[in-house]
Amino acid sequence: MSINCPSCNSARVTARNHARKIGGAAGAVGGAATGAASAAAGAQSGAALGAVAGPIGAALGGLAGAILGGLAGGAVGSLAGARMGEEIDAHVLDNFECHACGHIFSLDQ
Ligand SMILES: [Zn+2]
């Protein structure tokens, strides 16, 4: 994708993607929190499965279930947050910066 600065017509333009980065981080935190809830469920089912192998199996199964639940939640949340941030970058914020003259602009102009 080639974008030229509307002010000086330079091609030295980069996307800032502030909202995308913030969205990804916020989404990861929110997702991990959601993941923590599903981690509890994962821990329960993991413990139930592990219980077949005795108390140690139940503990290990619970741990594995909790870790998987937390990781999955964080990954999904991060993805969703980044996508939401991309939308904000594209439509709300001035997302492009010219390195020749410092002009900041959005594509909608
Ligand atoms: Zn420029």
PDB file of C-alpha atoms and ligand atoms in Angstrom:
ATOM      1  CA  MET A   1       0.000   0.000   0.000  1.00  0.00           C
ATOM      2  CA  SER A   2       1.495   3.302  -1.087  1.00  0.00           C
ATOM      3  CA  ILE A   3       0.312   6.413   0.701  1.00  0.00           C
ATOM      4  CA  ASN A   4       1.527   9.899  -0.075  1.00  0.00           C
ATOM      5  CA  CYS A   5       1.495  12.829   2.305  1.00  0.00           C
ATOM      6  CA  PRO A   6      -1.362  15.201   1.420  1.00  0.00           C
ATOM      7  CA  SER A   7       0.789  18.138   2.508  1.00  0.00           C
ATOM      8  CA  CYS A   8       4.113  17.572   0.724  1.00  0.00           C
ATOM      9  CA  ASN A   9       3.321  14.485  -1.388  1.00  0.00           C
ATOM     10  CA  SER A  10       6.230  12.533   0.105  1.00  0.00           C
ATOM     11  CA  ALA A  11       5.937   8.746   0.181  1.00  0.00           C
ATOM     12  CA  ARG A  12       7.808   8.584   3.491  1.00  0.00           C
ATOM     13  CA  VAL A  13       4.609   7.900   5.396  1.00  0.00           C
ATOM     14  CA  THR A  14       4.158   5.378   8.178  1.00  0.00           C
ATOM     15  CA  ALA A  15       1.106   4.150  10.033  1.00  0.00           C
ATOM     16  CA  ARG A  16       1.153   5.015  13.710  1.00  0.00           C
ATOM     17  CA  ASN A  17      -1.305   2.316  14.846  1.00  0.00           C
ATOM     18  CA  HIS A  18      -1.574   3.698  18.374  1.00  0.00           C
ATOM     19  CA  ALA A  19      -5.041   2.303  18.989  1.00  0.00           C
ATOM     20  CA  ARG A  20      -4.035  -1.054  17.570  1.00  0.00           C
ATOM     21  CA  LYS A  21      -1.187  -1.397  20.080  1.00  0.00           C
ATOM     22  CA  ILE A  22      -3.258  -0.148  22.986  1.00  0.00           C
ATOM     23  CA  GLY A  23      -6.177  -2.320  21.918  1.00  0.00           C
ATOM     24  CA  GLY A  24      -3.969  -5.377  21.737  1.00  0.00           C
ATOM     25  CA  ALA A  25      -2.578  -4.800  25.216  1.00  0.00           C
ATOM     26  CA  ALA A  26      -5.955  -3.964  26.738  1.00  0.00           C
ATOM     27  CA  GLY A  27      -7.496  -6.925  24.989  1.00  0.00           C
ATOM     28  CA  ALA A  28      -4.812  -9.231  26.346  1.00  0.00           C
ATOM     29  CA  VAL A  29      -5.493  -8.054  29.896  1.00  0.00           C
ATOM     30  CA  GLY A  30      -9.252  -8.307  29.480  1.00  0.00           C
ATOM     31  CA  GLY A  31      -8.909 -11.622  27.735  1.00  0.00           C
ATOM     32  CA  ALA A  32      -6.678 -12.983  30.486  1.00  0.00           C
ATOM     33  CA  ALA A  33      -9.315 -11.935  33.016  1.00  0.00           C
ATOM     34  CA  THR A  34     -11.950 -13.722  30.988  1.00  0.00           C
ATOM     35  CA  GLY A  35      -9.486 -16.556  30.601  1.00  0.00           C
ATOM     36  CA  ALA A  36      -9.115 -16.711  34.367  1.00  0.00           C
ATOM     37  CA  ALA A  37     -12.827 -17.431  34.587  1.00  0.00           C
ATOM     38  CA  SER A  38     -12.566 -20.159  31.991  1.00  0.00           C
ATOM     39  CA  ALA A  39      -9.365 -21.282  33.701  1.00  0.00           C
ATOM     40  CA  ALA A  40     -11.471 -22.139  36.732  1.00  0.00           C
ATOM     41  CA  ALA A  41     -13.698 -24.231  34.519  1.00  0.00           C
ATOM     42  CA  GLY A  42     -10.640 -25.706  32.827  1.00  0.00           C
ATOM     43  CA  ALA A  43      -9.131 -26.504  36.182  1.00  0.00           C
ATOM     44  CA  GLN A  44     -12.297 -28.282  37.228  1.00  0.00           C
ATOM     45  CA  SER A  45     -12.531 -30.439  34.145  1.00  0.00           C
ATOM     46  CA  GLY A  46      -8.770 -30.991  34.215  1.00  0.00           C
ATOM     47  CA  ALA A  47      -8.972 -32.060  37.840  1.00  0.00           C
ATOM     48  CA  ALA A  48     -11.897 -34.361  37.030  1.00  0.00           C
ATOM     49  CA  LEU A  49      -9.910 -35.972  34.238  1.00  0.00           C
ATOM     50  CA  GLY A  50      -6.755 -36.158  36.344  1.00  0.00           C
ATOM     51  CA  ALA A  51      -8.642 -37.633  39.273  1.00  0.00           C
ATOM     52  CA  VAL A  52      -8.547 -40.941  37.433  1.00  0.00           C
ATOM     53  CA  ALA A  53      -4.795 -40.947  38.086  1.00  0.00           C
ATOM     54  CA  GLY A  54      -5.195 -40.110  41.783  1.00  0.00           C
ATOM     55  CA  PRO A  55      -4.634 -36.901  43.818  1.00  0.00           C
ATOM     56  CA  ILE A  56      -1.454 -35.912  41.999  1.00  0.00           C
ATOM     57  CA  GLY A  57      -3.179 -36.405  38.674  1.00  0.00           C
ATOM     58  CA  ALA A  58      -6.033 -34.205  39.845  1.00  0.00           C
ATOM     59  CA  ALA A  59      -3.604 -31.433  40.870  1.00  0.00           C
ATOM     60  CA  LEU A  60      -1.684 -31.629  37.591  1.00  0.00           C
ATOM     61  CA  GLY A  61      -4.888 -31.791  35.560  1.00  0.00           C
ATOM     62  CA  GLY A  62      -6.251 -28.763  37.368  1.00  0.00           C
ATOM     63  CA  LEU A  63      -3.048 -26.827  36.755  1.00  0.00           C
ATOM     64  CA  ALA A  64      -2.966 -27.719  33.060  1.00  0.00           C
ATOM     65  CA  GLY A  65      -6.615 -26.768  32.665  1.00  0.00           C
ATOM     66  CA  ALA A  66      -6.065 -23.427  34.389  1.00  0.00           C
ATOM     67  CA  ILE A  67      -3.007 -22.574  32.287  1.00  0.00           C
ATOM     68  CA  LEU A  68      -4.729 -23.498  29.034  1.00  0.00           C
ATOM     69  CA  GLY A  69      -7.817 -21.493  29.966  1.00  0.00           C
ATOM     70  CA  GLY A  70      -5.765 -18.410  30.864  1.00  0.00           C
ATOM     71  CA  LEU A  71      -3.593 -18.587  27.755  1.00  0.00           C
ATOM     72  CA  ALA A  72      -6.507 -19.081  25.414  1.00  0.00           C
ATOM     73  CA  GLY A  73      -8.378 -16.167  26.983  1.00  0.00           C
ATOM     74  CA  GLY A  74      -5.375 -13.866  26.708  1.00  0.00           C
ATOM     75  CA  ALA A  75      -4.721 -14.767  23.084  1.00  0.00           C
ATOM     76  CA  VAL A  76      -8.342 -14.341  22.033  1.00  0.00           C
ATOM     77  CA  GLY A  77      -8.658 -11.063  23.941  1.00  0.00           C
ATOM     78  CA  SER A  78      -5.444  -9.689  22.461  1.00  0.00           C
ATOM     79  CA  LEU A  79      -6.623 -10.519  18.957  1.00  0.00           C
ATOM     80  CA  ALA A  80     -10.039  -8.963  19.507  1.00  0.00           C
ATOM     81  CA  GLY A  81      -8.505  -5.842  21.076  1.00  0.00           C
ATOM     82  CA  ALA A  82      -6.022  -5.408  18.234  1.00  0.00           C
ATOM     83  CA  ARG A  83      -8.790  -5.740  15.666  1.00  0.00           C
ATOM     84  CA  MET A  84     -10.924  -3.197  17.486  1.00  0.00           C
ATOM     85  CA  GLY A  85      -7.904  -0.883  17.696  1.00  0.00           C
ATOM     86  CA  GLU A  86      -7.349  -1.243  13.955  1.00  0.00           C
ATOM     87  CA  GLU A  87     -10.893  -0.045  13.357  1.00  0.00           C
ATOM     88  CA  ILE A  88     -10.313   2.935  15.632  1.00  0.00           C
ATOM     89  CA  ASP A  89      -7.015   3.715  13.884  1.00  0.00           C
ATOM     90  CA  ALA A  90      -8.628   3.494  10.470  1.00  0.00           C
ATOM     91  CA  HIS A  91     -11.743   5.538  11.145  1.00  0.00           C
ATOM     92  CA  VAL A  92     -11.276   7.725  14.201  1.00  0.00           C
ATOM     93  CA  LEU A  93      -7.642   8.691  14.689  1.00  0.00           C
ATOM     94  CA  ASP A  94      -5.204  10.404  12.382  1.00  0.00           C
ATOM     95  CA  ASN A  95      -3.226   7.263  11.773  1.00  0.00           C
ATOM     96  CA  PHE A  96      -0.547   8.338   9.306  1.00  0.00           C
ATOM     97  CA  GLU A  97       2.572  10.369   9.860  1.00  0.00           C
ATOM     98  CA  CYS A  98       4.769  11.945   7.187  1.00  0.00           C
ATOM     99  CA  HIS A  99       8.481  11.676   7.944  1.00  0.00           C
ATOM    100  CA  ALA A 100       9.372  14.378   5.462  1.00  0.00           C
ATOM    101  CA  CYS A 101       7.315  17.241   6.914  1.00  0.00           C
ATOM    102  CA  GLY A 102       5.803  15.778  10.084  1.00  0.00           C
ATOM    103  CA  HIS A 103       2.209  16.116   8.862  1.00  0.00           C
ATOM    104  CA  ILE A 104      -0.229  13.768  10.597  1.00  0.00           C
ATOM    105  CA  PHE A 105      -3.343  12.770   8.734  1.00  0.00           C
ATOM    106  CA  SER A 106      -5.958  10.086   8.183  1.00  0.00           C
ATOM    107  CA  LEU A 107      -7.013   8.436   4.957  1.00  0.00           C
ATOM    108  CA  ASP A 108     -10.579   9.726   5.202  1.00  0.00           C
ATOM    109  CA  GLN A 109      -9.578  13.284   4.392  1.00  0.00           C
TER     110      GLN A 109
HETATM  111 ZN    ZN B   1       4.658  15.529   4.262  1.00  0.00          ZN
END
